[in-house]
PDB file of C-alpha atoms in Angstrom:
ATOM      1  CA  UNK P   1       2.850 -13.192  -0.626  1.00 95.00           C
ATOM      2  CA  UNK P   2       4.453  -9.991   0.588  1.00 96.00           C
ATOM      3  CA  UNK P   3       2.334  -6.845   0.387  1.00 96.00           C
ATOM      4  CA  UNK P   4       3.794  -3.364   0.096  1.00 96.00           C
ATOM      5  CA  UNK P   5       1.480  -0.504   1.003  1.00 96.00           C
ATOM      6  CA  UNK P   6       2.478   2.732  -0.704  1.00 94.00           C
ATOM      7  CA  UNK P   7       2.106   5.554   1.822  1.00 92.00           C
ATOM      8  CA  UNK P   8       4.592   8.211   0.810  1.00 85.00           C
ATOM      9  CA  UNK P   9       2.680  10.643  -1.386  1.00 80.00           C
ATOM     10  CA  UNK P  10       1.950  14.243  -0.511  1.00 74.00           C
ATOM     11  CA  UNK P  11      -1.779  14.088  -1.300  1.00 71.00           C
ATOM     12  CA  UNK P  12      -1.805  17.369  -3.220  1.00 70.00           C
ATOM     13  CA  UNK P  13      -5.063  16.626  -5.047  1.00 71.00           C
ATOM     14  CA  UNK P  14      -7.001  16.543  -1.785  1.00 70.00           C
ATOM     15  CA  UNK P  15      -5.968  20.042  -0.735  1.00 72.00           C
ATOM     16  CA  UNK P  16      -6.980  21.804   1.530  1.00 72.00           C
ATOM     17  CA  UNK P  17      -7.825  18.781   3.730  1.00 71.00           C
ATOM     18  CA  UNK P  18      -4.572  17.077   2.829  1.00 67.00           C
ATOM     19  CA  UNK P  19      -1.478  19.054   3.776  1.00 69.00           C
ATOM     20  CA  UNK P  20       2.232  18.374   3.370  1.00 68.00           C
ATOM     21  CA  UNK P  21       2.428  17.620   7.088  1.00 71.00           C
ATOM     22  CA  UNK P  22      -0.653  15.338   7.038  1.00 77.00           C
ATOM     23  CA  UNK P  23      -1.399  13.929   3.564  1.00 83.00           C
ATOM     24  CA  UNK P  24      -4.501  11.946   2.696  1.00 84.00           C
ATOM     25  CA  UNK P  25      -3.145   8.483   3.554  1.00 90.00           C
ATOM     26  CA  UNK P  26      -2.976   9.592   7.202  1.00 88.00           C
ATOM     27  CA  UNK P  27      -6.455  11.167   7.230  1.00 85.00           C
ATOM     28  CA  UNK P  28      -9.662   9.586   8.539  1.00 89.00           C
ATOM     29  CA  UNK P  29     -11.870  10.068   5.490  1.00 86.00           C
ATOM     30  CA  UNK P  30     -14.223   7.085   5.306  1.00 86.00           C
ATOM     31  CA  UNK P  31     -13.926   5.261   8.637  1.00 90.00           C
ATOM     32  CA  UNK P  32     -12.624   6.069  12.105  1.00 94.00           C
ATOM     33  CA  UNK P  33      -9.197   4.866  10.943  1.00 94.00           C
ATOM     34  CA  UNK P  34      -6.734   6.568   8.636  1.00 93.00           C
ATOM     35  CA  UNK P  35      -6.609   5.436   5.025  1.00 92.00           C
ATOM     36  CA  UNK P  36      -3.288   3.715   5.803  1.00 96.00           C
ATOM     37  CA  UNK P  37      -4.908   1.857   8.689  1.00 96.00           C
ATOM     38  CA  UNK P  38      -7.825   0.879   6.429  1.00 95.00           C
ATOM     39  CA  UNK P  39      -5.312  -0.508   3.897  1.00 95.00           C
ATOM     40  CA  UNK P  40      -3.695  -2.538   6.687  1.00 96.00           C
ATOM     41  CA  UNK P  41      -7.112  -3.870   7.722  1.00 95.00           C
ATOM     42  CA  UNK P  42      -7.745  -5.044   4.135  1.00 94.00           C
ATOM     43  CA  UNK P  43      -4.611  -7.185   4.423  1.00 95.00           C
ATOM     44  CA  UNK P  44      -5.599  -8.934   7.654  1.00 94.00           C
ATOM     45  CA  UNK P  45      -5.415 -12.270   5.790  1.00 96.00           C
ATOM     46  CA  UNK P  46      -1.608 -11.815   5.826  1.00 96.00           C
ATOM     47  CA  UNK P  47       0.692 -12.034   8.828  1.00 97.00           C
ATOM     48  CA  UNK P  48       2.076  -8.679  10.023  1.00 96.00           C
ATOM     49  CA  UNK P  49       5.624  -9.712   9.063  1.00 97.00           C
ATOM     50  CA  UNK P  50       4.459 -10.161   5.446  1.00 97.00           C
ATOM     51  CA  UNK P  51       3.245  -6.554   5.190  1.00 97.00           C
ATOM     52  CA  UNK P  52       5.595  -3.703   4.323  1.00 97.00           C
ATOM     53  CA  UNK P  53       4.966   0.014   4.223  1.00 97.00           C
ATOM     54  CA  UNK P  54       6.821   2.190   1.712  1.00 96.00           C
ATOM     55  CA  UNK P  55       6.983   5.839   2.645  1.00 94.00           C
ATOM     56  CA  UNK P  56       9.340   8.758   2.371  1.00 90.00           C
ATOM     57  CA  UNK P  57      11.585  10.064   5.079  1.00 91.00           C
ATOM     58  CA  UNK P  58       9.168  12.931   5.846  1.00 90.00           C
ATOM     59  CA  UNK P  59       6.395  10.533   6.910  1.00 92.00           C
ATOM     60  CA  UNK P  60       8.357   7.787   8.623  1.00 93.00           C
ATOM     61  CA  UNK P  61       7.345   8.915  12.131  1.00 94.00           C
ATOM     62  CA  UNK P  62       3.627   9.125  11.260  1.00 94.00           C
ATOM     63  CA  UNK P  63       3.749   5.685   9.617  1.00 95.00           C
ATOM     64  CA  UNK P  64       5.436   4.142  12.656  1.00 95.00           C
ATOM     65  CA  UNK P  65       2.729   5.661  14.885  1.00 94.00           C
ATOM     66  CA  UNK P  66      -0.108   4.250  12.736  1.00 94.00           C
ATOM     67  CA  UNK P  67       0.979   0.726  11.774  1.00 94.00           C
ATOM     68  CA  UNK P  68       0.555  -1.168  15.037  1.00 89.00           C
ATOM     69  CA  UNK P  69       1.892  -4.730  14.802  1.00 91.00           C
ATOM     70  CA  UNK P  70       3.915  -4.262  11.627  1.00 96.00           C
ATOM     71  CA  UNK P  71       7.587  -4.915  12.477  1.00 96.00           C
ATOM     72  CA  UNK P  72       9.717  -1.738  12.419  1.00 95.00           C
ATOM     73  CA  UNK P  73      12.068  -3.305   9.872  1.00 96.00           C
ATOM     74  CA  UNK P  74       9.099  -3.651   7.479  1.00 97.00           C
ATOM     75  CA  UNK P  75       8.969   0.075   6.908  1.00 96.00           C
ATOM     76  CA  UNK P  76      10.817   0.920   3.708  1.00 96.00           C
ATOM     77  CA  UNK P  77      11.891   4.543   3.792  1.00 94.00           C
ATOM     78  CA  UNK P  78      12.629   6.347   0.540  1.00 90.00           C
ATOM     79  CA  UNK P  79      15.555   8.734   1.008  1.00 83.00           C
ATOM     80  CA  UNK P  80      13.836  11.287  -1.254  1.00 77.00           C
ATOM     81  CA  UNK P  81      10.360  11.721  -2.726  1.00 76.00           C
ATOM     82  CA  UNK P  82      10.613  10.537  -6.343  1.00 79.00           C
ATOM     83  CA  UNK P  83       7.033   9.430  -7.142  1.00 82.00           C
ATOM     84  CA  UNK P  84       5.394   6.022  -7.505  1.00 86.00           C
ATOM     85  CA  UNK P  85       7.590   4.070  -9.940  1.00 89.00           C
ATOM     86  CA  UNK P  86      10.881   4.630  -8.060  1.00 89.00           C
ATOM     87  CA  UNK P  87       9.109   3.804  -4.786  1.00 90.00           C
ATOM     88  CA  UNK P  88       7.871   0.495  -6.197  1.00 92.00           C
ATOM     89  CA  UNK P  89      11.342  -0.130  -7.619  1.00 92.00           C
ATOM     90  CA  UNK P  90      12.976   0.405  -4.226  1.00 93.00           C
ATOM     91  CA  UNK P  91      10.481  -1.931  -2.535  1.00 94.00           C
ATOM     92  CA  UNK P  92      11.014  -4.544  -5.267  1.00 94.00           C
ATOM     93  CA  UNK P  93      14.789  -4.497  -4.848  1.00 95.00           C
ATOM     94  CA  UNK P  94      14.481  -4.638  -1.064  1.00 95.00           C
ATOM     95  CA  UNK P  95      12.054  -7.576  -1.032  1.00 95.00           C
ATOM     96  CA  UNK P  96      13.680  -9.502  -3.875  1.00 94.00           C
ATOM     97  CA  UNK P  97      16.931  -9.583  -1.917  1.00 95.00           C
ATOM     98  CA  UNK P  98      15.207 -10.944   1.204  1.00 95.00           C
ATOM     99  CA  UNK P  99      12.578 -13.136  -0.472  1.00 95.00           C
ATOM    100  CA  UNK P 100      13.654 -13.898  -4.053  1.00 93.00           C
ATOM    101  CA  UNK P 101      10.884 -16.458  -4.641  1.00 92.00           C
ATOM    102  CA  UNK P 102       7.945 -14.633  -3.072  1.00 94.00           C
ATOM    103  CA  UNK P 103       5.288 -12.661  -4.904  1.00 94.00           C
ATOM    104  CA  UNK P 104       4.968  -8.959  -4.079  1.00 95.00           C
ATOM    105  CA  UNK P 105       1.628  -7.168  -4.174  1.00 94.00           C
ATOM    106  CA  UNK P 106       1.551  -3.373  -4.360  1.00 94.00           C
ATOM    107  CA  UNK P 107      -1.335  -1.817  -2.445  1.00 92.00           C
ATOM    108  CA  UNK P 108      -2.161   1.893  -2.378  1.00 91.00           C
ATOM    109  CA  UNK P 109      -2.876   3.392   1.042  1.00 91.00           C
ATOM    110  CA  UNK P 110      -5.275   5.952  -0.392  1.00 85.00           C
ATOM    111  CA  UNK P 111      -7.704   3.708  -2.280  1.00 85.00           C
ATOM    112  CA  UNK P 112     -11.263   2.987  -1.261  1.00 83.00           C
ATOM    113  CA  UNK P 113     -12.019  -0.716  -1.626  1.00 85.00           C
ATOM    114  CA  UNK P 114     -15.484  -1.648  -0.464  1.00 84.00           C
ATOM    115  CA  UNK P 115     -15.524  -5.335  -1.377  1.00 87.00           C
ATOM    116  CA  UNK P 116     -12.613  -6.668   0.630  1.00 89.00           C
ATOM    117  CA  UNK P 117     -13.487 -10.323   0.059  1.00 92.00           C
ATOM    118  CA  UNK P 118     -13.227  -9.767  -3.688  1.00 91.00           C
ATOM    119  CA  UNK P 119      -9.862  -8.019  -3.246  1.00 92.00           C
ATOM    120  CA  UNK P 120      -8.458 -10.960  -1.277  1.00 94.00           C
ATOM    121  CA  UNK P 121      -9.822 -13.420  -3.834  1.00 94.00           C
ATOM    122  CA  UNK P 122      -8.206 -11.518  -6.720  1.00 93.00           C
ATOM    123  CA  UNK P 123      -4.907 -11.093  -4.878  1.00 94.00           C
ATOM    124  CA  UNK P 124      -4.735 -14.844  -4.309  1.00 95.00           C
ATOM    125  CA  UNK P 125      -5.516 -15.535  -7.980  1.00 93.00           C
ATOM    126  CA  UNK P 126      -2.840 -13.051  -9.055  1.00 93.00           C
ATOM    127  CA  UNK P 127      -0.338 -14.647  -6.669  1.00 95.00           C
ATOM    128  CA  UNK P 128      -1.041 -18.106  -8.094  1.00 94.00           C
ATOM    129  CA  UNK P 129      -0.680 -16.824 -11.674  1.00 93.00           C
ATOM    130  CA  UNK P 130       2.578 -15.060 -10.829  1.00 93.00           C
ATOM    131  CA  UNK P 131       4.032 -18.205  -9.267  1.00 93.00           C
ATOM    132  CA  UNK P 132       2.817 -20.671 -11.881  1.00 92.00           C
ATOM    133  CA  UNK P 133       3.319 -18.593 -15.027  1.00 91.00           C
ATOM    134  CA  UNK P 134       5.989 -16.097 -13.959  1.00 88.00           C
ATOM    135  CA  UNK P 135       3.770 -13.142 -14.822  1.00 86.00           C
ATOM    136  CA  UNK P 136       3.206  -9.587 -13.672  1.00 84.00           C
ATOM    137  CA  UNK P 137      -0.478  -9.087 -12.883  1.00 84.00           C
ATOM    138  CA  UNK P 138      -2.579  -5.987 -12.451  1.00 82.00           C
ATOM    139  CA  UNK P 139      -5.943  -6.022 -10.706  1.00 81.00           C
ATOM    140  CA  UNK P 140      -8.063  -3.379 -12.373  1.00 76.00           C
ATOM    141  CA  UNK P 141     -11.297  -1.679 -11.562  1.00 72.00           C
ATOM    142  CA  UNK P 142     -13.463  -0.798 -14.514  1.00 73.00           C
ATOM    143  CA  UNK P 143     -14.186   2.919 -14.637  1.00 70.00           C
ATOM    144  CA  UNK P 144     -17.822   3.904 -14.187  1.00 77.00           C
ATOM    145  CA  UNK P 145     -17.386   7.448 -15.484  1.00 72.00           C
ATOM    146  CA  UNK P 146     -14.607   9.646 -16.900  1.00 68.00           C
ATOM    147  CA  UNK P 147     -12.411  11.408 -14.349  1.00 64.00           C
ATOM    148  CA  UNK P 148      -9.631  13.721 -15.491  1.00 61.00           C
ATOM    149  CA  UNK P 149      -8.458  14.686 -11.988  1.00 58.00           C
TER     150      UNK P 149
END
């Protein structure tokens, strides 16, 4: 499995804490690590060379400063900020050319996931389904209350 952490958004909904120069994925909100670093920690069951970071050109330097052992070539830099779907598309094209038979998981840098063992378990189930049944799988979290923001 190859994991792509999405870390290119501007974090406008967390204003004023999140700024264009330092959006939420680079903030220390829950732990003493940034949200990007927390996302990396959730993927410790993977080897560093199997983890990719997708970001935009504006945040490339910050990402490189925060990702530690992730190889520099595993940072996928969007030439322009075009939102989530094009970012995932770029990462998909990039990884499918290098690893046409591997499964790609998309992980958001700015999500709070408290049960990491359950995440790993579900990612492994989704990987097995994708390989065996050639499917696209989404791991959902059931909403506990309505949120329009």
